[in-house]
Amino acid sequence: MKMKLSLFSAVLAVLLGLSAQEDSTGLPQEEGVTTQRSYRLDVTSKILEANKGNSHTLVEGDIALSKKRNGMKCWSGQCMWSKSYNGLVEVPYSLSDYFYDTEKASIKDAMETFHKKTCIRFVPYHGQSDYLSIVSELGCWSTIGRDGGQQLVSLSVYGCLERGIVQHELLHALGFHHEHTRSDRDKYVKIHWENIPAAHAYNFHKVDTNNLYTPYDYSSVMHYGRTNFASVFGADTITPIPDDSLPIGQRDEMSDIDILRINILYKCSEYMVY
């Protein structure tokens, strides 16, 4: 089956390549701006692209609603992963056999930043009661925080294995929301409701978040891109305040503030760098 899908993927890649060439000639080209769409997309834009046609109920584009609790917020630490006697927060995980070894290596590589800069340790599943089951379903998505029992995190081999995307979904699984929904966001960004279809407005609603006394982070790997969910291609749905020319969104991996928040939330004092 995997071989058949691989052949299908190869054919699809050729077709998408041809489509991309057509798109690059059809879009206005600015001086110094590449016409390769993949280079222009931030992490959340790539996630939303991968999640098109997904039948799951996803909030904010890639958050799966829990079937075991009401709402998305982790109240009183109930949805946090526990610290072990050694001071490390061990998060058991399993990887679907559907992934090739190189794909598994990409996921593990993205986990290494957590291991080097925080007290989070993603450890192989060996019968633990709660664990992340990382699979390749359609799209990239996760629930918020520890959800109990087998907890699915989808990282499709068709678009979700980049370092920043893997880290984005793992941050959701650790309990973190998107940056633009934090409770004090109106001081830092303007939401352009006029450019957002009514059916997608809920993706921009604020959440009663614990901001951990950290600054708003335009470069967070959890921040929406400038045009996510726009009703018209290229229209702004979210811009920084007061300087709307500031770059927002992330293309590569967790920011320093993303890492700081993990260390504050999980009390990783020995890794704390302010």
XYZ file of N, CA and C in Angstrom:
822
model
N 0.838 -1.215 0.000
C 0.000 0.000 0.000
C 0.867 1.258 0.000
N 1.939 1.218 0.826
C 2.796 2.397 0.907
C 3.473 2.672 -0.434
N 3.873 1.561 -1.128
C 4.517 1.731 -2.423
C 3.560 2.372 -3.425
N 2.280 1.936 -3.344
C 1.287 2.520 -4.245
C 1.113 3.998 -3.945
N 1.058 4.334 -2.653
C 0.903 5.735 -2.269
C 2.130 6.541 -2.674
N 3.313 5.910 -2.583
C 4.533 6.612 -2.967
C 4.513 6.936 -4.450
N 4.046 5.964 -5.274
C 3.926 6.201 -6.706
C 2.926 7.313 -6.975
N 1.800 7.246 -6.254
C 0.786 8.297 -6.382
C 1.371 9.650 -6.000
N 2.168 9.662 -4.906
C 2.791 10.906 -4.428
C 3.727 11.479 -5.471
N 4.496 10.576 -6.144
C 5.437 11.039 -7.160
C 4.700 11.699 -8.318
N 3.605 11.050 -8.755
C 2.800 11.614 -9.839
C 2.196 12.947 -9.411
N 1.686 12.974 -8.168
C 1.079 14.200 -7.649
C 2.099 15.324 -7.586
N 3.324 14.983 -7.189
C 4.371 15.998 -7.087
C 4.655 16.632 -8.440
N 4.664 15.793 -9.499
C 4.888 16.320 -10.849
C 3.776 17.273 -11.244
N 2.520 16.851 -10.957
C 1.373 17.695 -11.299
C 1.399 18.997 -10.530
N 1.735 18.898 -9.237
C 1.802 20.112 -8.421
C 2.927 21.023 -8.894
N 4.012 20.394 -9.371
C 5.118 21.192 -9.893
C 4.699 21.987 -11.115
N 3.939 21.314 -11.994
C 3.429 22.022 -13.164
C 2.484 23.126 -12.765
N 1.634 22.821 -11.757
C 0.681 23.828 -11.271
C 1.407 25.010 -10.678
N 2.485 24.724 -9.937
C 3.249 25.806 -9.308
C 3.863 26.709 -10.361
N 4.338 26.088 -11.479
C 4.898 26.905 -12.537
C 3.845 27.842 -13.111
N 2.629 27.305 -13.287
C 1.548 28.148 -13.805
C 1.230 29.258 -12.826
N 1.189 28.913 -11.491
C 0.880 29.930 -10.492
C 1.931 31.022 -10.494
N 3.218 30.621 -10.660
C 4.290 31.604 -10.561
C 4.224 32.617 -11.699
N 3.683 32.205 -12.848
C 3.563 33.145 -13.956
C 2.306 33.982 -13.843
N 1.339 33.488 -13.059
C 0.075 34.198 -12.960
C 0.041 35.209 -11.842
N 0.992 35.116 -10.905
C 0.994 36.025 -9.767
C 1.882 37.223 -10.061
N 1.546 38.396 -9.511
C 2.407 39.556 -9.694
C 3.757 39.297 -9.044
N 4.823 39.656 -9.736
C 6.160 39.381 -9.227
C 6.824 40.682 -8.826
N 7.215 40.764 -7.543
C 7.879 41.945 -7.046
C 9.381 41.740 -7.117
N 10.095 42.840 -7.259
C 11.548 42.761 -7.328
C 12.100 42.183 -6.032
N 12.963 41.184 -6.145
C 13.584 40.597 -4.966
C 12.725 39.578 -4.254
N 11.531 39.282 -4.782
C 10.625 38.331 -4.143
C 10.554 37.074 -4.992
N 10.823 35.927 -4.394
C 10.797 34.670 -5.139
C 9.380 34.318 -5.548
N 9.259 33.634 -6.683
C 7.939 33.207 -7.129
C 7.616 31.818 -6.630
N 8.521 31.158 -5.888
C 8.249 29.846 -5.327
C 7.360 29.990 -4.106
N 6.127 29.552 -4.238
C 5.135 29.738 -3.176
C 5.598 29.143 -1.846
N 6.283 27.998 -1.865
C 6.664 27.321 -0.638
C 7.585 28.180 0.209
N 8.410 29.036 -0.430
C 9.335 29.855 0.324
C 8.629 31.035 0.977
N 7.455 31.388 0.498
C 6.755 32.544 1.052
C 5.850 32.158 2.211
N 5.535 30.883 2.333
C 4.561 30.470 3.333
C 5.188 30.314 4.706
N 4.498 30.827 5.719
C 4.914 30.603 7.101
C 4.351 29.268 7.558
N 4.707 28.870 8.792
C 4.322 27.557 9.307
C 2.809 27.359 9.300
N 2.064 28.343 9.828
C 0.614 28.146 9.918
C -0.047 28.114 8.543
N 0.491 28.878 7.590
C -0.063 28.835 6.235
C 0.138 27.460 5.620
N 1.294 26.854 5.856
C 1.555 25.508 5.346
C 0.626 24.493 6.018
N 0.396 24.677 7.316
C -0.501 23.771 8.037
C -1.916 23.867 7.474
N -2.394 25.088 7.271
C -3.745 25.277 6.741
C -3.870 24.684 5.340
N -2.812 24.795 4.555
C -2.816 24.215 3.217
C -2.921 22.697 3.304
N -2.168 22.109 4.239
C -2.179 20.649 4.398
C -3.519 20.152 4.932
N -4.234 21.006 5.666
C -5.485 20.582 6.299
C -6.725 20.791 5.433
N -6.550 21.272 4.227
C -7.696 21.454 3.339
C -8.361 20.107 3.066
N -9.665 20.069 3.188
C -10.410 18.841 2.939
C -10.450 17.904 4.123
N -9.892 18.328 5.263
C -9.890 17.472 6.447
C -11.299 17.353 7.014
N -11.708 16.132 7.352
C -13.061 15.907 7.858
C -13.156 16.077 9.370
N -12.005 16.212 10.056
C -12.021 16.421 11.498
C -12.547 17.819 11.809
N -13.140 17.971 12.990
C -13.531 19.296 13.454
C -12.302 19.959 14.056
N -11.746 20.939 13.344
C -10.525 21.598 13.784
C -10.817 23.058 14.094
N -10.384 23.502 15.249
C -10.530 24.898 15.658
C -9.210 25.606 15.394
N -9.286 26.867 14.940
C -8.092 27.650 14.631
C -7.223 26.961 13.591
N -7.822 26.100 12.798
C -7.111 25.506 11.686
C -6.465 24.171 11.941
N -5.978 23.923 13.190
C -5.258 22.666 13.421
C -5.401 22.123 14.839
N -6.374 22.629 15.608
C -6.589 22.139 16.967
C -7.802 21.211 16.980
N -7.562 19.945 17.298
C -8.653 18.973 17.379
C -9.336 19.110 18.738
N -10.648 19.152 18.737
C -11.384 19.273 19.987
C -11.326 17.960 20.764
N -11.105 18.075 22.062
C -11.027 16.888 22.906
C -12.404 16.249 23.060
N -12.423 14.926 23.056
C -13.648 14.191 23.320
C -13.762 13.822 24.797
N -12.762 14.226 25.578
C -12.696 13.806 26.979
C -12.883 14.956 27.958
N -12.923 16.183 27.444
C -13.139 17.321 28.332
C -13.812 18.437 27.549
N -14.448 19.362 28.251
C -15.103 20.488 27.608
C -14.106 21.628 27.415
N -14.175 22.253 26.280
C -13.323 23.402 26.032
C -11.899 23.004 25.691
N -11.101 24.031 25.382
C -9.728 23.786 24.948
C -8.698 24.093 26.020
N -9.062 24.902 27.018
C -8.059 25.325 27.984
C -7.784 24.245 29.015
N -6.525 24.153 29.417
C -6.142 23.221 30.474
C -6.292 23.939 31.813
N -7.300 23.580 32.559
C -7.553 24.246 33.833
C -6.735 23.619 34.955
N -6.135 24.466 35.792
C -5.427 24.029 37.017
C -4.382 22.950 36.729
N -3.760 23.042 35.579
C -2.690 22.109 35.262
C -3.143 20.696 34.965
N -4.440 20.465 34.850
C -4.936 19.110 34.616
C -4.501 18.550 33.271
N -4.165 19.415 32.349
C -3.801 18.948 31.016
C -2.302 19.042 30.758
N -1.524 19.264 31.810
C -0.079 19.302 31.657
C 0.508 17.910 31.863
N 1.634 17.676 31.234
C 2.351 16.430 31.425
C 3.142 16.512 32.730
N 3.250 15.417 33.422
C 3.817 15.409 34.776
C 5.340 15.313 34.759
N 5.937 15.920 35.787
C 7.383 15.811 35.961
C 7.733 14.498 36.624
N 8.820 13.907 36.194
C 9.304 12.676 36.801
C 10.176 13.002 38.006
N 10.564 11.989 38.731
C 11.400 12.161 39.922
C 12.726 12.832 39.580
N 13.174 12.685 38.327
C 14.460 13.249 37.909
C 14.370 14.692 37.444
N 13.186 15.293 37.578
C 13.003 16.689 37.199
C 12.680 16.903 35.737
N 12.611 15.832 34.972
C 12.291 15.937 33.545
C 10.818 15.629 33.314
N 10.248 16.250 32.297
C 8.862 16.008 31.920
C 8.885 15.014 30.763
N 8.562 13.783 31.059
C 8.620 12.751 30.036
C 7.263 12.610 29.340
N 7.289 12.764 28.023
C 6.081 12.658 27.202
C 6.244 11.431 26.305
N 5.592 10.334 26.643
C 5.720 9.121 25.825
C 5.090 9.331 24.443
N 5.693 8.723 23.440
C 5.131 8.827 22.096
C 5.422 7.552 21.315
N 4.574 7.286 20.354
C 4.810 6.205 19.390
C 4.707 6.793 18.004
N 5.447 6.206 17.071
C 5.411 6.635 15.679
C 4.803 5.528 14.830
N 3.847 5.896 14.017
C 3.192 4.929 13.147
C 4.215 4.241 12.244
N 3.997 2.959 11.994
C 4.850 2.224 11.065
C 4.679 2.713 9.633
N 3.688 3.563 9.421
C 3.489 4.119 8.081
C 4.659 5.017 7.676
N 5.317 5.641 8.682
C 6.440 6.523 8.390
C 7.656 5.713 7.945
N 8.340 6.201 6.916
C 9.636 5.650 6.563
C 10.648 6.052 7.639
N 11.795 5.390 7.662
C 12.822 5.710 8.659
C 13.280 7.158 8.533
N 13.399 7.656 7.312
C 13.820 9.045 7.126
C 12.772 10.019 7.657
N 11.511 9.659 7.549
C 10.428 10.503 8.054
C 10.410 10.477 9.570
N 10.643 9.308 10.147
C 10.757 9.211 11.607
C 11.930 10.058 12.106
N 13.025 10.022 11.349
C 14.207 10.800 11.729
C 13.902 12.298 11.721
N 13.079 12.759 10.779
C 12.708 14.183 10.713
C 11.916 14.591 11.948
N 11.001 13.742 12.373
C 10.194 14.031 13.561
C 11.079 14.058 14.804
N 11.956 13.081 14.927
C 12.852 13.018 16.090
C 13.813 14.198 16.099
N 14.235 14.634 14.930
C 15.122 15.792 14.842
C 14.433 17.043 15.374
N 13.143 17.210 15.037
C 12.385 18.367 15.539
C 12.225 18.312 17.053
N 12.181 17.097 17.615
C 12.063 16.929 19.069
C 13.349 17.320 19.794
N 14.466 17.282 19.088
C 15.756 17.504 19.737
C 15.883 18.894 20.350
N 15.245 19.899 19.742
C 15.305 21.247 20.309
C 14.675 21.271 21.696
N 13.572 20.541 21.887
C 12.947 20.439 23.208
C 13.935 19.794 24.184
N 14.613 18.765 23.737
C 15.523 18.023 24.612
C 16.735 18.862 25.013
N 17.208 19.698 24.087
C 18.417 20.481 24.350
C 18.143 21.747 25.149
N 16.940 22.325 24.990
C 16.702 23.655 25.550
C 15.602 23.709 26.606
N 14.947 22.581 26.883
C 13.891 22.539 27.906
C 14.021 21.234 28.688
N 13.166 21.072 29.683
C 13.172 19.817 30.453
C 12.169 18.814 29.891
N 11.596 19.117 28.723
C 10.695 18.172 28.063
C 11.515 17.053 27.416
N 11.093 15.831 27.606
C 11.729 14.698 26.946
C 10.648 13.830 26.289
N 10.688 13.754 24.991
C 9.797 12.843 24.279
C 10.461 11.464 24.313
N 9.808 10.530 24.979
C 10.401 9.211 25.205
C 9.545 8.146 24.524
N 10.164 7.064 24.059
C 9.396 6.005 23.390
C 8.317 5.428 24.293
N 7.181 5.128 23.692
C 6.046 4.542 24.413
C 6.347 3.091 24.784
N 6.179 2.795 26.072
C 6.353 1.422 26.565
C 5.212 1.077 27.514
N 3.983 1.263 27.073
C 2.832 0.887 27.874
C 2.350 1.938 28.859
N 2.875 3.174 28.786
C 2.414 4.229 29.684
C 0.926 4.513 29.443
N 0.241 4.987 30.489
C -1.212 5.184 30.383
C -1.572 6.314 29.422
N -0.788 7.390 29.412
C -1.040 8.523 28.521
C 0.137 8.674 27.568
N -0.157 8.831 26.293
C 0.948 8.984 25.335
C 0.450 9.588 24.034
N 1.392 10.151 23.282
C 1.103 10.700 21.966
C 1.280 9.602 20.930
N 0.263 9.397 20.141
C 0.345 8.462 19.025
C 0.472 9.304 17.762
N 1.692 9.396 17.236
C 1.953 10.260 16.093
C 1.706 9.461 14.816
N 0.732 9.937 14.048
C 0.269 9.208 12.867
C 0.315 10.119 11.645
N 0.097 9.528 10.485
C 0.025 10.297 9.247
C -1.394 10.216 8.701
N -2.297 10.976 9.333
C -3.638 11.119 8.774
C -3.636 12.356 7.881
N -4.794 12.727 7.365
C -4.853 13.897 6.502
C -4.580 15.153 7.319
N -3.529 15.867 6.986
C -3.246 17.142 7.611
C -2.358 17.083 8.846
N -2.187 18.273 9.446
C -1.342 18.452 10.635
C -2.247 18.986 11.750
N -2.370 18.260 12.862
C -3.253 18.710 13.930
C -2.976 17.961 15.229
N -3.468 18.547 16.336
C -3.320 17.947 17.656
C -4.375 18.539 18.572
N -4.645 17.857 19.681
C -5.447 18.457 20.742
C -4.536 19.345 21.587
N -5.132 20.066 22.546
C -4.366 20.949 23.427
C -4.040 20.215 24.723
N -2.748 20.112 25.036
C -2.318 19.528 26.310
C -2.519 18.026 26.397
N -2.180 17.473 27.561
C -2.365 16.038 27.779
C -3.850 15.735 27.818
N -4.269 14.785 26.986
C -5.692 14.523 26.824
C -6.113 13.182 27.417
N -5.163 12.404 27.865
C -5.484 11.126 28.498
C -5.551 9.969 27.526
N -4.908 8.866 27.888
C -4.919 7.682 27.041
C -4.122 7.902 25.768
N -4.543 7.228 24.714
C -3.894 7.404 23.422
C -4.345 8.722 22.816
N -3.420 9.598 22.543
C -3.720 10.944 22.062
C -3.113 11.122 20.681
N -3.959 11.278 19.678
C -3.470 11.365 18.308
C -2.866 12.729 18.008
N -1.725 12.701 17.332
C -1.120 13.887 16.727
C -0.869 13.510 15.273
N -1.487 14.234 14.351
C -1.327 13.904 12.945
C -0.242 14.756 12.310
N 0.728 14.081 11.711
C 1.774 14.735 10.925
C 1.831 14.028 9.577
N 0.986 14.459 8.676
C 0.918 13.807 7.375
C 2.266 13.869 6.665
N 2.620 12.764 6.007
C 3.870 12.759 5.238
C 3.759 13.684 4.033
N 2.540 14.109 3.712
C 2.320 15.010 2.592
C 2.170 16.447 3.096
N 3.252 16.994 3.655
C 3.249 18.416 3.994
C 3.449 18.793 5.435
N 3.621 17.825 6.361
C 3.661 18.180 7.785
C 4.957 17.827 8.499
N 5.980 17.416 7.784
C 7.184 16.918 8.449
C 8.320 17.934 8.530
N 8.048 19.187 8.180
C 9.060 20.224 8.383
C 9.242 20.476 9.881
N 10.438 20.872 10.257
C 10.769 21.070 11.675
C 9.776 21.990 12.373
N 9.503 23.158 11.777
C 8.610 24.117 12.422
C 7.201 23.593 12.595
N 6.708 22.832 11.618
C 5.357 22.285 11.712
C 5.285 21.214 12.797
N 6.285 20.332 12.838
C 6.313 19.301 13.882
C 6.337 19.955 15.255
N 7.187 20.962 15.437
C 7.275 21.641 16.729
C 5.976 22.356 17.070
N 5.333 22.944 16.074
C 4.042 23.613 16.278
C 3.015 22.649 16.863
N 2.879 21.477 16.264
C 1.885 20.518 16.746
C 2.273 19.936 18.109
N 3.550 19.741 18.345
C 3.985 19.252 19.657
C 3.734 20.298 20.740
N 3.872 21.566 20.396
C 3.555 22.628 21.367
C 2.073 22.616 21.718
N 1.211 22.380 20.740
C -0.208 22.213 21.061
C -0.380 21.052 22.047
N 0.289 19.943 21.778
C 0.155 18.762 22.639
C 0.691 19.010 24.040
N 1.581 19.988 24.179
C 2.106 20.348 25.498
C 1.206 21.342 26.219
N 0.217 21.914 25.500
C -0.735 22.800 26.152
C -0.774 24.224 25.642
N -0.088 24.511 24.548
C 0.009 25.889 24.071
C -0.960 26.178 22.928
N -1.515 27.409 22.961
C -2.432 27.888 21.929
C -1.661 28.698 20.894
N -2.370 29.155 19.875
C -1.776 30.067 18.906
C -1.549 31.425 19.568
N -0.497 32.075 19.156
C -0.121 33.346 19.772
C -1.185 34.423 19.556
N -1.790 34.449 18.378
C -2.720 35.538 18.075
C -4.024 35.439 18.868
N -4.275 34.316 19.556
C -5.513 34.192 20.336
C -5.296 34.507 21.814
N -4.086 34.869 22.219
C -3.857 35.122 23.641
C -4.712 36.292 24.121
N -4.984 36.306 25.386
C -6.006 37.201 25.947
C -5.689 38.680 25.770
N -4.426 39.059 25.659
C -4.055 40.475 25.545
C -3.647 40.856 24.123
N -4.017 40.052 23.156
C -3.529 40.254 21.786
C -3.931 41.593 21.172
N -5.053 42.196 21.616
C -5.528 43.431 20.986
C -4.579 44.601 21.189
N -3.642 44.467 22.117
C -2.622 45.503 22.305
C -1.525 45.397 21.249
N -1.444 44.251 20.599
C -0.283 43.970 19.750
C -0.612 43.702 18.291
N -1.835 43.271 18.016
C -2.204 43.012 16.625
C -3.606 43.534 16.348
N -3.820 43.862 15.093
C -5.147 44.266 14.632
C -5.720 43.120 13.806
N -6.925 42.696 14.162
C -7.609 41.667 13.387
C -8.494 42.378 12.366
N -8.298 42.053 11.100
C -9.057 42.701 10.019
C -10.302 41.855 9.729
N -11.297 42.053 10.566
C -12.523 41.251 10.457
C -13.183 41.397 9.086
N -12.988 42.567 8.458
C -13.614 42.801 7.155
C -13.045 41.879 6.072
N -11.861 41.310 6.314
C -11.229 40.424 5.339
C -11.373 38.945 5.698
N -12.151 38.678 6.752
C -12.297 37.300 7.231
C -13.733 36.836 6.990
N -13.935 35.752 6.257
C -15.297 35.245 6.049
C -15.951 34.922 7.382
N -17.243 35.178 7.491
C -17.962 34.947 8.745
C -17.792 33.513 9.232
N -17.716 32.570 8.303
C -17.598 31.158 8.677
C -16.266 30.845 9.342
N -15.272 31.722 9.173
C -13.942 31.480 9.740
C -13.590 32.443 10.870
N -14.532 33.310 11.237
C -14.248 34.323 12.261
C -13.863 33.693 13.601
N -14.421 32.519 13.910
C -14.135 31.875 15.194
C -12.654 31.525 15.343
N -11.932 31.425 14.239
C -10.504 31.110 14.311
C -9.682 32.255 14.888
N -10.302 33.427 15.019
C -9.594 34.595 15.531
C -10.123 35.048 16.891
N -10.994 34.261 17.499
C -11.504 34.626 18.809
C -10.423 34.453 19.869
N -10.411 35.355 20.830
C -9.415 35.268 21.903
C -9.734 34.108 22.844
N -8.681 33.616 23.497
C -8.805 32.534 24.466
C -8.318 33.047 25.813
N -8.937 32.583 26.883
C -8.531 32.988 28.233
C -7.229 32.271 28.585
N -6.130 32.787 28.020
C -4.845 32.102 28.146
C -4.054 32.569 29.366
N -3.146 31.718 29.801
C -2.136 32.091 30.778
C -0.898 32.480 29.978
N -0.591 33.771 29.965
C 0.493 34.258 29.108
C 1.860 34.169 29.771
N 1.879 33.688 31.014
C 3.125 33.378 31.717
C 4.056 34.586 31.846
N 3.470 35.784 31.837
C 4.230 37.032 31.985
C 5.321 37.165 30.932
N 5.066 36.632 29.760
C 6.036 36.735 28.667
C 5.522 37.716 27.624
N 6.433 38.365 26.900
C 5.998 39.345 25.894
C 5.298 38.690 24.715
N 4.461 39.478 24.067
C 3.824 39.007 22.835
C 4.925 38.733 21.819
N 4.800 37.645 21.097
C 5.889 37.200 20.227
C 5.423 37.081 18.782
N 5.744 38.111 17.981
C 5.377 38.082 16.564
C 6.089 36.953 15.816
N 7.237 36.517 16.328
C 8.027 35.500 15.639
C 7.802 34.101 16.196
N 6.785 33.941 17.044
C 6.485 32.619 17.593
C 6.125 31.641 16.479
N 6.544 30.390 16.648
C 6.150 29.352 15.691
C 4.657 29.066 15.807
N 4.014 29.635 16.842
C 2.581 29.471 17.056
C 1.766 30.655 16.526
N 2.413 31.607 15.892
C 1.707 32.803 15.408
C 1.149 32.591 14.011
N -0.089 33.002 13.795
C -0.694 32.985 12.465
C 0.111 33.869 11.515
N 0.018 33.539 10.241
C 0.580 34.395 9.220
C -0.343 35.567 8.916
N 0.150 36.500 8.172
C -0.545 37.770 7.922
C -1.854 37.602 7.164
N -1.955 36.586 6.317
C -3.134 36.473 5.446
C -3.959 35.206 5.690
N -3.718 34.507 6.787
C -4.450 33.262 7.041
C -5.951 33.497 7.058
N -6.709 32.643 6.352
C -8.169 32.666 6.269
C -8.708 33.910 5.562
N -7.913 34.567 4.760
C -8.386 35.766 4.053
C -9.470 35.412 3.042
N -10.470 36.284 2.951
C -11.554 36.067 1.993
C -11.103 36.359 0.569
N -10.081 37.215 0.431
C -9.508 37.557 -0.866
C -8.025 37.249 -0.821
N -7.512 36.571 -1.835
C -6.111 36.187 -1.852
C -5.202 37.385 -1.618
N -4.302 37.239 -0.610
C -3.340 38.279 -0.331
C -3.809 39.354 0.626
N -5.085 39.352 1.009
C -5.594 40.377 1.937
C -5.109 40.090 3.358
N -4.824 41.146 4.103
C -4.372 40.983 5.483
C -5.537 40.600 6.387
N -5.311 39.611 7.233
C -6.295 39.298 8.277
C -5.759 39.652 9.660
N -4.448 39.800 9.765
C -3.840 40.135 11.053
C -2.551 40.910 10.793
N -2.418 42.072 11.449
C -1.221 42.888 11.279
C -0.754 43.410 12.634
N 0.550 43.664 12.775
C 1.099 44.136 14.053
C 0.691 45.572 14.362
N 0.644 45.875 15.643
C 0.428 47.234 16.137
C 1.694 47.633 16.901
N 2.192 48.860 16.735
C 1.675 49.944 15.884
C 2.258 49.936 14.476
N 3.292 49.148 14.237
C 3.953 49.134 12.937
C 3.492 47.923 12.138
N 2.579 48.164 11.192
C 2.004 47.027 10.470
C 2.948 46.435 9.429
N 4.161 46.988 9.325
C 5.135 46.429 8.392
C 6.022 45.374 9.045
N 5.897 45.195 10.343
C 6.713 44.193 11.027
C 6.378 42.793 10.514
N 7.377 41.951 10.366
C 7.094 40.575 9.953
C 6.415 39.801 11.068
N 5.463 38.961 10.712
C 4.822 38.089 11.702
C 4.786 36.673 11.137
N 4.635 35.733 12.031
C 4.654 34.343 11.616
C 6.075 33.815 11.617
N 6.210 32.526 11.438
C 7.496 31.844 11.584
C 7.623 30.800 10.485
N 8.816 30.621 9.991
C 9.009 29.670 8.894
C 9.907 28.497 9.272
N 10.622 28.608 10.385
C 11.673 27.629 10.628
C 11.461 26.754 11.860
N 11.467 27.370 13.053
C 11.376 26.580 14.273
C 10.997 27.470 15.443
N 10.933 26.892 16.636
C 10.527 27.636 17.824
C 11.411 28.863 18.042
N 10.783 29.934 18.485
C 11.518 31.142 18.835
C 12.065 31.018 20.258
N 12.906 31.968 20.649
C 13.442 31.968 22.014
C 12.319 32.104 23.043
N 11.289 32.882 22.706
C 10.186 33.067 23.653
C 9.323 31.813 23.720
N 9.150 31.105 22.621
C 8.457 29.811 22.662
C 9.151 28.888 23.665
N 10.469 28.843 23.580
C 11.260 27.981 24.466
C 11.145 28.457 25.910
N 11.207 29.774 26.112
C 11.070 30.331 27.457
C 9.736 29.939 28.080
N 8.674 29.999 27.302
C 7.343 29.669 27.839
C 7.258 28.209 28.267
N 7.858 27.325 27.506
C 7.875 25.922 27.917
C 8.549 25.794 29.273
N 9.685 26.468 29.408
C 10.451 26.349 30.643
C 9.747 26.979 31.844
N 8.961 28.025 31.591
C 8.193 28.630 32.687
C 7.011 27.736 33.054
N 6.252 27.295 32.060
C 5.065 26.494 32.323
C 5.415 25.191 33.036
N 6.494 24.557 32.597
C 6.853 23.263 33.174
C 7.951 23.359 34.240
N 8.235 24.622 34.656
C 9.189 24.862 35.757
C 10.535 24.181 35.504
N 11.034 24.402 34.311
C 12.360 23.877 33.932
C 13.419 24.918 34.312
N 13.583 25.173 35.592
C 14.408 26.278 36.066
C 15.852 26.204 35.581
N 16.378 24.994 35.451
C 17.785 24.861 35.057
C 18.007 25.216 33.594
N 16.923 25.341 32.821
C 17.051 25.691 31.404
C 16.618 27.124 31.143
N 16.268 27.851 32.193
C 15.685 29.176 32.035
C 16.743 30.196 31.580
N 16.459 30.842 30.446
C 17.324 31.920 29.949
C 16.416 33.085 29.608
N 16.606 34.219 30.294
C 15.752 35.386 30.064
C 16.469 36.378 29.137
